C-alpha atoms as a printed R data frame, in Angstrom:
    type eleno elety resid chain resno       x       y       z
1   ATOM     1    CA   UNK     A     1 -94.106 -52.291 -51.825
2   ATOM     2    CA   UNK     A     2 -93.559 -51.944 -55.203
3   ATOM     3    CA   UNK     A     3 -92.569 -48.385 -55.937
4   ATOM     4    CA   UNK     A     4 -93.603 -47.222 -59.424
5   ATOM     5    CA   UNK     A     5 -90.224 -45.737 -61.531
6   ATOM     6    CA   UNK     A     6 -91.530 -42.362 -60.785
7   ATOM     7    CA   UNK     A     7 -91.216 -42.296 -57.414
8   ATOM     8    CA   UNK     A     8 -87.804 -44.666 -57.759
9   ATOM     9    CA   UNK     A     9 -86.776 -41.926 -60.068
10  ATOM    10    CA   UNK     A    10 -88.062 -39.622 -57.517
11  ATOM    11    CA   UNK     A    11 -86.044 -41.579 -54.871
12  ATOM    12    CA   UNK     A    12 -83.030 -41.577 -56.656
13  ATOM    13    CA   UNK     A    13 -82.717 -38.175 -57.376
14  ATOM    14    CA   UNK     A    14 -83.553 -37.352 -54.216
15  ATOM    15    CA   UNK     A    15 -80.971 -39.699 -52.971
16  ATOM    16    CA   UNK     A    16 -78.671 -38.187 -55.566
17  ATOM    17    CA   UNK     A    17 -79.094 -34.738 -54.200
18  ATOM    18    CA   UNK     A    18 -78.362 -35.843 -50.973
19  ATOM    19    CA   UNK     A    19 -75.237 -37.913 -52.059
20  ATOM    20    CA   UNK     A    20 -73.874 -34.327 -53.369
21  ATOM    21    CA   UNK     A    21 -75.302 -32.412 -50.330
22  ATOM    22    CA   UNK     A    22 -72.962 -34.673 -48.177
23  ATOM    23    CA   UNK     A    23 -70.174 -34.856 -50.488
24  ATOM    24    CA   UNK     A    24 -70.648 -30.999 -50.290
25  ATOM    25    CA   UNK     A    25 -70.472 -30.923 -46.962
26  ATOM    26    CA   UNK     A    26 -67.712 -33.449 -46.909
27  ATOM    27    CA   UNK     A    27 -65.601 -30.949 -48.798
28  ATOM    28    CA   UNK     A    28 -66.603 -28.143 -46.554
29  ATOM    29    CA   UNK     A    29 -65.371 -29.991 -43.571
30  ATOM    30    CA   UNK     A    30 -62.483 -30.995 -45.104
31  ATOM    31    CA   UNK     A    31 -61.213 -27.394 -46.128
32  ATOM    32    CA   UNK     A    32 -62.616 -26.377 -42.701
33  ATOM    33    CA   UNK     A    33 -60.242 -28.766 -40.998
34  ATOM    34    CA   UNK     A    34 -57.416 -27.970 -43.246
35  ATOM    35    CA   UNK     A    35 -57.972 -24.204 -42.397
36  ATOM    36    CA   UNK     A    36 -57.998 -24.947 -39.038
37  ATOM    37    CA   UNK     A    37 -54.431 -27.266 -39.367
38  ATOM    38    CA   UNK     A    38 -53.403 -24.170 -41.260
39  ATOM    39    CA   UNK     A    39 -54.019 -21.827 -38.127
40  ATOM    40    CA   UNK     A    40 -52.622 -23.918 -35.518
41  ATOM    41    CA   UNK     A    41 -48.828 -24.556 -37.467
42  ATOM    42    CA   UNK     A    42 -49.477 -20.355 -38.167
43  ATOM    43    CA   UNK     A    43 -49.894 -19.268 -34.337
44  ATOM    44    CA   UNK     A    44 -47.497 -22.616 -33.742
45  ATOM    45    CA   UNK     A    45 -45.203 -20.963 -35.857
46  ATOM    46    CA   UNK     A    46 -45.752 -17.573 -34.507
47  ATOM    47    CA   UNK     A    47 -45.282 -18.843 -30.812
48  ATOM    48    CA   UNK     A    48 -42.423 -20.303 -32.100
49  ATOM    49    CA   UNK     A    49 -40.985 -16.958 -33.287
50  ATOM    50    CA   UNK     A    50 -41.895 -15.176 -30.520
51  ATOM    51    CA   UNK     A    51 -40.371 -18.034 -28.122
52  ATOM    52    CA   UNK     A    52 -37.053 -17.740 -30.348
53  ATOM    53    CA   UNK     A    53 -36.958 -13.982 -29.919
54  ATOM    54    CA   UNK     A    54 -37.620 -14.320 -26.294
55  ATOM    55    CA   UNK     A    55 -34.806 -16.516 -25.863
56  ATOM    56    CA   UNK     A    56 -32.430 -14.362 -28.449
57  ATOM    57    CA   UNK     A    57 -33.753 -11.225 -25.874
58  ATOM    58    CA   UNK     A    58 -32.945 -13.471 -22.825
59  ATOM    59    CA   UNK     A    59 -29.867 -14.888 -24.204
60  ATOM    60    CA   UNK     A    60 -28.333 -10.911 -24.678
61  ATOM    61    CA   UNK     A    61 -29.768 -10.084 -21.356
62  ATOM    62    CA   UNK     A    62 -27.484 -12.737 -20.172
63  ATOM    63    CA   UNK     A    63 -24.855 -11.630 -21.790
64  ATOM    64    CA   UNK     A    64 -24.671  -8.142 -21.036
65  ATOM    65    CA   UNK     A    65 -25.310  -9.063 -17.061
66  ATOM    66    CA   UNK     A    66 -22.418 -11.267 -17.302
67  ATOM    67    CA   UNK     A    67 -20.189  -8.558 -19.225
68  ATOM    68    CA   UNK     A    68 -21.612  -5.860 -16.367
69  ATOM    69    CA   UNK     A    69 -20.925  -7.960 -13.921
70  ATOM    70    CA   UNK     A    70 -17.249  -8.740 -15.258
71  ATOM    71    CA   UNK     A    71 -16.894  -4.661 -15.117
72  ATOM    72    CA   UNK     A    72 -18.187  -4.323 -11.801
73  ATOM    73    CA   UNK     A    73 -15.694  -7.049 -10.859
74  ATOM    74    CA   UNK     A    74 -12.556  -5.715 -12.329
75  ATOM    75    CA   UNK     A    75 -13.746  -2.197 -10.757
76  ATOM    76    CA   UNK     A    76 -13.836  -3.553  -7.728
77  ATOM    77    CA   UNK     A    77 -10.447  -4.803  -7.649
78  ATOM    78    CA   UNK     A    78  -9.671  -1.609  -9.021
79  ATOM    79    CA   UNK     A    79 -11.084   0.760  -6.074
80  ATOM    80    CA   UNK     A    80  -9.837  -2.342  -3.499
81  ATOM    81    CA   UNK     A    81  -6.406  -1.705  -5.083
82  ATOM    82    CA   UNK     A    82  -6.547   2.051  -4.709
83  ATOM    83    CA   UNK     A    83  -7.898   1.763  -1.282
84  ATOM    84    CA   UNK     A    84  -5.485  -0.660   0.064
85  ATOM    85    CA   UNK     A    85  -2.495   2.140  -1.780
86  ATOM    86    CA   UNK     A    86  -4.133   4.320  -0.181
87  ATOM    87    CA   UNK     A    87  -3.790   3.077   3.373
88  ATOM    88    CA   UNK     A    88  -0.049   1.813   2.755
89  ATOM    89    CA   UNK     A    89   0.668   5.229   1.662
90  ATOM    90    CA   UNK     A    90  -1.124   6.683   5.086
91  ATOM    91    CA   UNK     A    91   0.524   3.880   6.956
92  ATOM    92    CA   UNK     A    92   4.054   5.143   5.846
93  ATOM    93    CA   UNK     A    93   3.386   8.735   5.993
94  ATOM    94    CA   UNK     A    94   2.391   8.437  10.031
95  ATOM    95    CA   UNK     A    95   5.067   6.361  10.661
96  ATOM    96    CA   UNK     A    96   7.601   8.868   8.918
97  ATOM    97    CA   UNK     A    97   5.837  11.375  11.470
98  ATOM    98    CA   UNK     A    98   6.343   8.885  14.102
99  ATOM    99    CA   UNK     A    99  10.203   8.380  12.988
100 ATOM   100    CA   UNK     A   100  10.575  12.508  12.994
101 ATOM   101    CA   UNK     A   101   8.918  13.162  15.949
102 ATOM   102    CA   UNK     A   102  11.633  10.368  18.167
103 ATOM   103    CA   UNK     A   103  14.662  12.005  15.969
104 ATOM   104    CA   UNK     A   104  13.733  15.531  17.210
105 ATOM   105    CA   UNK     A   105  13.365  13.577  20.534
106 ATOM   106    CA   UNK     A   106  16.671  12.297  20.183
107 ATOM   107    CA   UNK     A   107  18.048  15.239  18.585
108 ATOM   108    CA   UNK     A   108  16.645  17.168  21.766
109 ATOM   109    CA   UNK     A   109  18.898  14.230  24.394
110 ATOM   110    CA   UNK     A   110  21.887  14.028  22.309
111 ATOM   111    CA   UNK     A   111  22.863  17.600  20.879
112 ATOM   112    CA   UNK     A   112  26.582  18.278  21.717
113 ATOM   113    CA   UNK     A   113  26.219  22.410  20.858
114 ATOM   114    CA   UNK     A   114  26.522  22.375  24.840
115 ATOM   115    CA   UNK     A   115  30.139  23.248  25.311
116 ATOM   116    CA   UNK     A   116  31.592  20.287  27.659
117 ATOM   117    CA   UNK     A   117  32.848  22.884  30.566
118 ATOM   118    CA   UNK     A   118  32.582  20.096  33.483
119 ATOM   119    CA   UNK     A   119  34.308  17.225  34.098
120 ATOM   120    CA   UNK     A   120  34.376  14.329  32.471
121 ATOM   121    CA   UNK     A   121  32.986  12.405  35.394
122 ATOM   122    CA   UNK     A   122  29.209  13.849  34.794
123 ATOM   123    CA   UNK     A   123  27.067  11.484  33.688
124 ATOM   124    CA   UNK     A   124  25.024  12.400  30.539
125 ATOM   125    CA   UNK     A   125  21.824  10.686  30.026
126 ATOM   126    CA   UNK     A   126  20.644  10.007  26.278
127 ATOM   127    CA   UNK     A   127  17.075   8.093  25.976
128 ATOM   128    CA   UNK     A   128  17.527   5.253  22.682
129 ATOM   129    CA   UNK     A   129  15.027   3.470  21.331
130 ATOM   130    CA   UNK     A   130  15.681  -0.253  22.482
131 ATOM   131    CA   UNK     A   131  15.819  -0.543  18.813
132 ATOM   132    CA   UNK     A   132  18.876   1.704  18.288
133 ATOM   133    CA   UNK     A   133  20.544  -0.349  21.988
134 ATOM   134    CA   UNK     A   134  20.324  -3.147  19.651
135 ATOM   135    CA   UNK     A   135  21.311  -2.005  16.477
136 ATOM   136    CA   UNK     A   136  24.553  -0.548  18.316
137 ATOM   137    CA   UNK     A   137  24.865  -3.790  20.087
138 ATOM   138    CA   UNK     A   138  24.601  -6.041  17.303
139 ATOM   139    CA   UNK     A   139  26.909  -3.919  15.294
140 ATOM   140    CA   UNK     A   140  29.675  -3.762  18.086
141 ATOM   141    CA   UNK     A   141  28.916  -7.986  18.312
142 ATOM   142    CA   UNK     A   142  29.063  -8.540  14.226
143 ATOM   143    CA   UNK     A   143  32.514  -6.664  13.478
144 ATOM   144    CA   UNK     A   144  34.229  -7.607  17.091
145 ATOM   145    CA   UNK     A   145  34.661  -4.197  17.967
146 ATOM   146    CA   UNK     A   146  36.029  -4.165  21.365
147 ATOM   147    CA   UNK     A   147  36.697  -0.821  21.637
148 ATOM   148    CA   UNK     A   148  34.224   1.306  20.372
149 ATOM   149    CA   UNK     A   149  35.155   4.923  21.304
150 ATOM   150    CA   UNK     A   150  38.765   4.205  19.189
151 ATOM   151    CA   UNK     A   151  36.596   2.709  16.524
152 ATOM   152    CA   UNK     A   152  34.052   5.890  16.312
153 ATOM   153    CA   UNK     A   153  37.453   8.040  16.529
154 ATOM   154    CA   UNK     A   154  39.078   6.370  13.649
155 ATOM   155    CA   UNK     A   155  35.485   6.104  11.118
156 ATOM   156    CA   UNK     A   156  33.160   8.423  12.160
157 ATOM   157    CA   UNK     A   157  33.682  12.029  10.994
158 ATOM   158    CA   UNK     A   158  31.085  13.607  13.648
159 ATOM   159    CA   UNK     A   159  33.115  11.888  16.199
160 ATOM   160    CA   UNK     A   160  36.762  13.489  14.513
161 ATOM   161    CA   UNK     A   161  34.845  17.064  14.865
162 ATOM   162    CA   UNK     A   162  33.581  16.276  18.746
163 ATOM   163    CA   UNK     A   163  35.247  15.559  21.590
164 ATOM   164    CA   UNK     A   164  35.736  11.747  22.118
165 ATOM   165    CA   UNK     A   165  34.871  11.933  25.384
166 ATOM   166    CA   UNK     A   166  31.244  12.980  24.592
167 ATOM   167    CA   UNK     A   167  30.914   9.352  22.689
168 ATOM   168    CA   UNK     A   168  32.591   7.518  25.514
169 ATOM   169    CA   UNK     A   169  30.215   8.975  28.017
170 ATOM   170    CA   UNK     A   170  27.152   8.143  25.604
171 ATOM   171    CA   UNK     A   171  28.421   4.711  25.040
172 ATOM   172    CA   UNK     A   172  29.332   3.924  28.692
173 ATOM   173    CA   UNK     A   173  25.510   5.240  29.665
174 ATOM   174    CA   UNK     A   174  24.138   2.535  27.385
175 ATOM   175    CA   UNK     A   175  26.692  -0.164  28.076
176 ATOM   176    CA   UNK     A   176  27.339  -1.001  24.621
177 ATOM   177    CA   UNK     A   177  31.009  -2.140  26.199
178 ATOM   178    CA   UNK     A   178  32.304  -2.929  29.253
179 ATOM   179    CA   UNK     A   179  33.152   0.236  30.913
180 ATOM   180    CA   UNK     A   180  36.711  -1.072  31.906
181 ATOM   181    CA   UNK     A   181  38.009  -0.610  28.611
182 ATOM   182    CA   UNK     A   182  38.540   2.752  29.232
């Protein structure tokens, strides 16, 4: 069991070389793993990046969705505005044409070119809007006028230029005042 020097020597060298082989291989593993650390924080890093410009690209996208959305909004008001103009301004025209059409109406009822050649005793008929009866009535109620026909003679200059009559007539047919005044 005794192992003569040589082969000790032998031995040792051998054991030598294999000392180095694994320190060798020690080393190689160790840069190996560091190579590999080195990779992973590189793509880490890189995923990073790419993860920071996604969010930077989805963080604009954002913003210019919110800023188109802000545009559609205010345009939206803008064309709501226009429309809704739009339909006052329709609104008003038809009820100018509306307004027109009952003064040529009443234009048609109430002309005095018609000489008055009969008596006084006809009865003329004249068609108001029960808006106008109570306009006229309200009027005749707020300044106590309690005898109209005098009243038209004395402010109205159509009624200076036509016969009185023609008003007394008009205002007995829509009993504005009680007929007995007269």
């Amino acid at each position: 069991m005794f192992c003569s020097r040589v082969e000790e020597e032998k031995l040792m060298v051998e054991s030598g070389e294999f000392e180095k082989r694994i320190r060798e291989e020690r080393i190689r593993f160790e840069q190996a793993k560091h190579l590999h650390e080195e990779q992973r924080r590189f793509e880490q890093q890189k995923e990073s990046d790419s993860d920071r410009i996604l969010r930077e690209e989805l963080r604009r996208r954002s913003e210019e969705m919110k800023r188109r959305l802000e545009e559609l909004k205010a345009a939206e008001l803008r064309r709501q505005s226009v429309l809704e103009e739009r339909q006052r301004e329709e609104e008003e025209r038809l009820r100018k044409i509306a307004e027109k059409n009952e003064e040529e109406k009443f234009a048609e009822f109430t002309s005095t070119d018609q000489p008055m050649i009969e008596p006084v005793t006809k009865k003329i008929r004249y068609r108001l809007r029960p808006s106008q009866c109570a306009a006229i009535n309200k009027f005749t109620r707020v300044f106590k006028i309690t005898d109209p026909s005098s009243w038209i003679a004395k402010n109205c200059q159509f009624a200076k230029r036509a016969s009185n009559m023609i008003f007394v007539s008009f205002l007995r047919e829509i009993h504005v005042f009680d007929v007995q005044n007269f």
